[in-house]
Coordinates of C-alpha atoms in Angstrom, one line a residue:
M129 CA -9.9 -42.2 119.7
V130 CA -11.8 -42.2 116.4
R131 CA -14.0 -45.3 116.0
A132 CA -15.3 -46.0 112.0
G133 CA -17.8 -49.0 113.2
S134 CA -17.1 -51.9 110.7
L135 CA -16.8 -49.8 108.1
L136 CA -15.8 -51.6 104.5
L137 CA -13.2 -49.7 102.8
G138 CA -11.6 -50.4 99.6
C139 CA -11.7 -50.3 96.0
A140 CA -10.4 -53.5 94.3
F141 CA -8.3 -52.3 91.3
L142 CA -5.8 -54.0 90.3
L143 CA -2.1 -52.3 90.1
A144 CA -3.6 -48.9 88.8
M145 CA -5.5 -46.1 91.4
T146 CA -7.3 -44.9 88.2
A147 CA -9.2 -48.1 87.9
C148 CA -11.7 -46.5 91.0
G149 CA -12.6 -43.9 88.6
T150 CA -14.1 -46.6 86.1
A151 CA -15.4 -48.9 88.6
G152 CA -17.3 -46.1 90.5
T153 CA -17.2 -42.6 92.1
Q154 CA -14.7 -42.7 95.3
A155 CA -15.5 -40.7 98.3
R156 CA -13.8 -39.1 101.7
H157 CA -16.0 -39.8 105.0
V158 CA -14.8 -38.1 107.7
V159 CA -15.7 -40.1 111.1
E160 CA -15.8 -38.0 114.3
K161 CA -15.2 -39.0 117.9
S162 CA -14.6 -36.2 120.9
G163 CA -13.6 -34.0 118.7
Q164 CA -10.8 -35.9 116.9
K165 CA -11.2 -36.4 112.9
V166 CA -10.2 -38.8 110.8
T167 CA -10.6 -38.9 107.1
V168 CA -10.7 -42.4 105.6
M169 CA -11.6 -43.0 102.0
D170 CA -14.6 -45.3 100.6
N171 CA -16.1 -46.3 97.2
T172 CA -20.1 -46.1 96.1
T173 CA -20.0 -49.0 94.3
D174 CA -20.5 -52.1 96.4
S175 CA -19.5 -54.6 93.7
V176 CA -15.8 -53.5 93.9
Y177 CA -15.1 -53.3 98.0
T178 CA -12.6 -55.6 99.1
K179 CA -13.2 -58.2 102.0
L180 CA -10.8 -55.8 104.1
K181 CA -12.8 -53.9 107.1
L182 CA -11.6 -51.0 109.1
D183 CA -13.1 -51.7 112.7
S184 CA -11.3 -48.4 114.1
I185 CA -8.6 -45.9 114.1
D186 CA -7.0 -44.7 117.1
K187 CA -5.3 -41.6 117.4
F188 CA -2.5 -40.6 120.0
E189 CA -1.0 -37.0 120.1
G190 CA 2.3 -36.1 121.3
I191 CA 3.7 -39.9 121.2
R192 CA 5.9 -41.3 118.3
G193 CA 4.8 -45.1 117.9
M194 CA 7.7 -47.4 117.1
D195 CA 6.8 -51.0 117.0
W196 CA 4.6 -53.6 118.9
L197 CA 5.9 -55.5 121.9
G198 CA 2.6 -57.4 122.1
E199 CA -1.0 -57.1 120.5
N200 CA -2.0 -54.6 122.8
E201 CA 1.5 -52.5 123.7
L202 CA 3.7 -50.4 121.8
A203 CA 7.3 -49.1 122.0
V204 CA 6.6 -45.4 122.2
D205 CA 9.2 -42.3 122.5
K206 CA 7.9 -39.0 123.7
E207 CA 9.0 -36.0 125.6
N208 CA 9.9 -36.9 129.1
R209 CA 8.6 -33.7 130.6
K210 CA 9.7 -34.4 134.1
L211 CA 13.3 -32.9 133.2
T212 CA 14.9 -29.7 132.4
P213 CA 14.5 -28.8 129.0
E214 CA 17.3 -27.4 127.1
M215 CA 16.9 -24.0 125.1
I216 CA 17.5 -24.8 120.9
E217 CA 16.7 -22.2 118.5
G218 CA 14.6 -20.1 121.2
Q219 CA 12.4 -23.1 121.8
E220 CA 12.4 -25.4 124.7
R221 CA 13.0 -29.0 123.8
Y222 CA 12.5 -32.0 125.9
P223 CA 14.6 -35.0 125.9
H224 CA 12.7 -37.8 124.2
N225 CA 12.6 -41.1 126.2
L226 CA 10.9 -44.8 125.7
Y227 CA 7.9 -46.2 127.4
I228 CA 5.6 -48.6 126.8
R229 CA 1.7 -47.9 125.8
N230 CA -0.6 -49.8 126.8
L231 CA -3.9 -49.5 124.3
A232 CA -6.4 -50.4 126.6
S233 CA -5.5 -48.2 129.7
G234 CA -4.1 -45.7 127.4
Q235 CA -1.3 -45.5 130.1
D236 CA 2.4 -45.2 129.9
Q237 CA 5.1 -47.2 131.5
P238 CA 8.6 -46.0 131.7
L239 CA 10.7 -48.2 129.4
K240 CA 13.9 -46.0 129.5
E241 CA 13.9 -42.7 130.9
G242 CA 17.3 -39.9 131.4
K243 CA 18.3 -36.7 129.9
E244 CA 19.8 -38.4 126.6
S245 CA 17.1 -38.3 123.9
L246 CA 16.5 -41.9 123.0
G247 CA 14.3 -43.4 120.0
N248 CA 14.0 -45.1 117.3
A249 CA 13.3 -48.5 118.5
I250 CA 12.7 -52.2 117.2
V251 CA 11.5 -54.9 118.9
S252 CA 13.0 -58.4 118.1
P253 CA 11.5 -61.1 116.7
D254 CA 10.8 -63.1 119.2
N255 CA 9.7 -60.4 121.6
K256 CA 12.8 -60.5 123.9
Y257 CA 14.6 -57.8 123.2
I258 CA 14.6 -53.9 121.8
F259 CA 17.1 -52.4 120.0
Y260 CA 17.3 -48.3 120.3
K261 CA 19.4 -45.6 120.0
E262 CA 20.7 -42.7 121.7
V263 CA 19.9 -40.1 119.3
Y264 CA 22.0 -37.3 118.0
E265 CA 20.4 -35.2 115.7
A266 CA 20.7 -37.6 112.4
T267 CA 23.1 -40.1 113.9
G268 CA 23.1 -42.2 116.9
I269 CA 24.8 -45.0 119.5
G270 CA 23.0 -48.4 119.4
Y271 CA 22.0 -49.8 122.5
L272 CA 19.9 -53.5 123.2
M273 CA 17.7 -54.0 125.8
N274 CA 16.8 -57.2 127.6
L275 CA 13.1 -56.9 128.1
G276 CA 12.5 -59.1 130.6
T277 CA 16.0 -58.0 132.8
R278 CA 15.8 -54.3 131.5
E279 CA 19.6 -54.6 131.3
T280 CA 21.2 -52.7 128.4
V281 CA 24.2 -53.1 126.3
Q282 CA 25.6 -50.7 124.0
L283 CA 26.8 -51.4 120.3
G284 CA 30.4 -50.0 120.7
K285 CA 31.3 -46.4 120.4
D286 CA 30.8 -45.3 117.3
E287 CA 27.6 -43.3 115.7
F288 CA 25.7 -44.6 112.7
M289 CA 22.9 -43.1 111.2
A290 CA 19.6 -43.0 113.8
S291 CA 17.3 -44.6 110.9
E292 CA 19.5 -48.0 110.1
G293 CA 19.4 -50.8 111.8
E294 CA 16.9 -53.9 111.7
W295 CA 16.7 -57.4 113.3
A296 CA 18.6 -59.9 111.4
D297 CA 17.3 -62.7 113.5
S298 CA 16.0 -62.8 116.8
G299 CA 19.4 -62.7 118.1
H300 CA 21.4 -60.3 116.0
V301 CA 21.0 -56.8 114.8
I302 CA 22.7 -55.7 111.8
Y303 CA 23.3 -51.9 110.8
P304 CA 25.7 -49.7 108.6
D305 CA 28.6 -47.8 110.3
M306 CA 29.5 -44.4 108.7
K307 CA 32.5 -45.8 106.9
G308 CA 30.6 -48.3 104.7
D309 CA 31.2 -51.5 106.8
I310 CA 28.2 -53.8 107.9
I311 CA 28.3 -54.8 111.2
K312 CA 26.4 -57.5 113.6
A313 CA 26.1 -57.5 117.0
D314 CA 24.5 -60.3 119.6
V315 CA 22.1 -59.6 122.3
Q316 CA 25.3 -59.6 124.4
G317 CA 26.7 -56.6 122.4
K318 CA 29.6 -58.6 120.6
S319 CA 29.8 -57.1 117.5
E320 CA 31.6 -57.9 114.4
V321 CA 32.6 -56.3 110.8
V322 CA 30.7 -58.6 108.1
L323 CA 31.9 -56.8 105.1
E324 CA 33.6 -53.9 104.4
T325 CA 31.6 -53.0 101.0
G326 CA 34.5 -50.0 100.7
A327 CA 31.3 -48.2 99.1
G328 CA 31.3 -44.9 102.0
I329 CA 27.6 -44.1 102.9
I330 CA 25.5 -47.4 102.4
H331 CA 22.0 -47.5 103.6
N332 CA 19.1 -49.8 103.7
V333 CA 20.7 -52.6 105.2
V334 CA 18.5 -55.8 105.9
Q335 CA 18.8 -59.3 106.3
S336 CA 16.9 -62.0 104.9
G337 CA 18.1 -66.0 105.3
S338 CA 21.6 -65.9 104.3
I339 CA 21.5 -62.4 102.1
I340 CA 22.4 -59.4 103.4
Y341 CA 20.8 -56.6 100.9
Y342 CA 22.1 -53.1 101.3
V343 CA 22.2 -49.9 99.0
A344 CA 25.2 -48.0 97.9
H345 CA 26.6 -45.2 95.7
E346 CA 24.9 -42.4 93.3
D347 CA 23.1 -44.2 91.4
S348 CA 21.6 -46.0 94.5
Q349 CA 22.7 -49.4 93.4
L350 CA 21.3 -52.6 95.2
F351 CA 23.6 -55.4 96.5
A352 CA 23.2 -58.6 97.7
Y353 CA 25.5 -59.9 99.7
D354 CA 25.9 -64.2 100.0
T355 CA 26.7 -64.6 103.7
E356 CA 27.7 -68.3 103.1
T357 CA 29.2 -67.7 99.6
K358 CA 30.9 -64.6 100.8
K359 CA 30.1 -62.8 97.3
S360 CA 28.2 -59.4 96.7
K361 CA 26.3 -59.2 93.4
M362 CA 24.5 -55.8 92.5
I363 CA 21.1 -56.9 91.0
K364 CA 19.3 -53.8 90.6
K365 CA 19.5 -49.8 90.4
N366 CA 17.8 -46.7 91.0
V367 CA 16.5 -48.2 94.5
M368 CA 15.7 -46.3 97.3
W369 CA 14.2 -49.0 99.6
V370 CA 14.4 -53.0 99.7
I371 CA 11.9 -54.9 101.8
P372 CA 12.2 -58.8 102.0
S373 CA 9.2 -60.4 102.8
P374 CA 8.7 -62.8 105.7
D375 CA 9.5 -65.8 104.3
G376 CA 12.7 -64.2 102.0
S377 CA 10.9 -65.4 98.5
R378 CA 10.1 -61.7 97.4
L379 CA 11.3 -58.3 97.6
A380 CA 9.2 -55.2 97.5
I381 CA 11.2 -52.2 96.1
V382 CA 10.9 -48.8 95.9
K383 CA 12.7 -47.5 93.1
R384 CA 13.0 -43.8 91.1
E385 CA 11.8 -44.2 87.9
G386 CA 12.7 -40.4 87.0
P387 CA 12.4 -37.0 88.7
G388 CA 9.2 -37.3 90.8
E389 CA 8.5 -40.5 90.4
M390 CA 8.3 -43.7 92.1
K391 CA 7.5 -46.8 91.7
L392 CA 6.6 -50.0 94.2
V393 CA 7.5 -53.1 92.6
L394 CA 7.3 -56.7 93.6
C395 CA 10.7 -58.3 92.6
D396 CA 12.0 -62.0 93.4
P397 CA 15.3 -62.3 95.6
A398 CA 17.6 -61.8 92.3
G399 CA 15.5 -58.3 91.8
N400 CA 13.6 -59.3 88.8
E401 CA 10.3 -57.7 88.8
Q402 CA 7.2 -59.3 88.7
S403 CA 4.4 -56.9 89.3
V404 CA 4.3 -53.2 89.6
I405 CA 2.0 -52.5 93.0
D406 CA 1.6 -48.5 92.8
S407 CA 3.4 -45.3 91.6
G408 CA 3.5 -41.7 92.8
M409 CA 5.6 -39.0 93.5
Q410 CA 6.8 -40.5 96.9
I411 CA 6.3 -44.0 98.5
F412 CA 7.3 -44.6 102.0
G413 CA 6.7 -46.9 104.6
A414 CA 6.3 -49.8 102.8
N415 CA 6.0 -52.8 105.0
W416 CA 4.5 -56.5 104.8
S417 CA 1.9 -58.3 106.9
P418 CA 3.4 -61.0 109.2
D419 CA 2.1 -64.0 106.9
G420 CA 3.5 -61.8 103.8
S421 CA 0.1 -61.5 102.2
K422 CA -0.6 -57.9 102.3
L423 CA 1.7 -54.3 101.9
A424 CA 1.1 -51.7 103.7
Y425 CA 2.3 -47.9 102.4
N426 CA 2.1 -44.4 102.0
V427 CA 2.3 -42.8 98.6
S428 CA 2.1 -39.0 97.4
S429 CA 0.3 -38.0 94.7
D430 CA 1.6 -36.1 91.5
N431 CA 1.7 -32.8 93.0
G432 CA 2.8 -33.9 96.5
N433 CA -0.7 -32.8 98.0
V434 CA -2.3 -36.0 98.8
N435 CA -0.7 -38.6 100.9
R436 CA -2.4 -42.1 100.7
L437 CA -2.3 -44.7 103.3
F438 CA -2.9 -48.2 100.7
I439 CA -3.0 -52.0 101.8
T440 CA -2.1 -53.9 99.1
E441 CA -3.1 -58.1 98.6
V442 CA -0.1 -59.0 97.0
E443 CA -1.6 -61.9 95.3
T444 CA -4.6 -60.2 93.6
G445 CA -3.6 -57.0 93.4
E446 CA -6.4 -55.2 95.1
Q447 CA -6.0 -52.1 97.1
T448 CA -7.9 -50.6 99.8
P449 CA -7.5 -47.0 100.6
I450 CA -7.6 -46.1 104.4
S451 CA -6.9 -42.4 104.8
D452 CA -5.2 -39.4 103.2
E453 CA -3.8 -37.6 106.1
M454 CA -1.6 -40.3 107.5
Q455 CA 1.7 -39.5 105.9
A456 CA 3.9 -42.0 107.5
S457 CA 7.3 -40.8 109.3
D458 CA 8.6 -44.4 109.7
K459 CA 8.2 -47.8 108.3
L460 CA 4.5 -48.7 108.8
R461 CA 4.6 -51.7 111.6
W462 CA 2.2 -54.6 111.8
S463 CA 0.8 -56.1 115.1
P464 CA 2.2 -59.8 115.4
S465 CA -1.6 -60.9 114.6
G466 CA -1.7 -58.9 111.5
K467 CA -4.8 -57.1 112.4
K468 CA -3.8 -54.0 113.4
L469 CA -1.3 -51.1 111.7
L470 CA 1.1 -48.7 113.6
V471 CA 1.3 -45.5 111.7
S472 CA 3.6 -42.7 112.9
T473 CA 3.7 -39.4 111.6
S474 CA 4.4 -35.3 112.4
V475 CA 2.2 -32.5 111.9
L476 CA 3.2 -28.7 112.5
K477 CA 1.8 -27.2 115.9
D478 CA 2.2 -24.5 117.7
N479 CA 5.0 -23.5 115.5
K480 CA 7.0 -27.0 116.1
Y481 CA 6.6 -30.5 114.9
Q482 CA 5.1 -32.7 116.9
F483 CA 4.1 -36.8 116.7
V484 CA 0.9 -38.2 116.1
T485 CA 0.6 -41.9 116.5
Y486 CA -2.5 -43.8 114.6
V487 CA -3.4 -47.7 115.2
I488 CA -5.5 -49.2 112.7
T489 CA -7.8 -52.1 113.5
L490 CA -8.7 -54.4 111.0
S491 CA -10.7 -57.5 110.3

């Protein structure tokens, strides 16, 4: 565990990272405890500090933090070393199973164990169910578990992309199949085809209110399907990801501007751009805080050598740089209170990749 005290972070620059260069000299600050190091970024000019404070960064090796089960518990996946490994490409591989990590004790409680590899878990908005997949490389089969009873239902027999699928509301999940149909399933496992897009492979299917957003076709067209009128409309092109705000009033959109250039922009629900948050070679992991006031995201520099984690106040445009060594492998996840941020990344160690999870506590 690494603690940075109540370290003030950030550079209050509006929409452009170059403002730190004009406001003051940006520096990296390495905090260390028990042999663990985490690099955070600060600024030497007091007048440009944001109000956001970093209380601590906790680092957990060997687990993939997926979502919050509460303010002090995580749903994680990790290798189940109690089972016999398989030899794949000359390496021993253990199945990944699901666990509950208690942040106070550091202990893991089994959530779902077995010889199958399980992962990509997302907790329902009411914290009563968990949506996860039995994973086969890039694809998987979906399951829903009642967290109270641990009863599990399978969502059909067909595989879909393991990275896809979100909660539409507390009682339903939504995901695309491999034919381009959008499927909705309830917590009893009953599923239905909501929309046959006819577009083949589609991705980034999310629902906000009565609108289902999805990305399709080679030019990455963003569509909005109205479940009430049963009509679809293409609202934007070159979209990599769309992340609706909690109240549905805004969209955070990552779009491709050109070769090696991405932009994170704020749009209204119709796709009309309101402001530019950031740009870089890659932008990933973007997610809203529960109250919709902040966006957390990773951005890669133009040469791809630096991956920085930022939190932006969407109303003022103030950006708080957190670290330049946390490249999120999954969507960044905020705790229910919005005071903590979950970051999962993978690092090369002993000639194989292993997951590292960070919990960032803010005030």
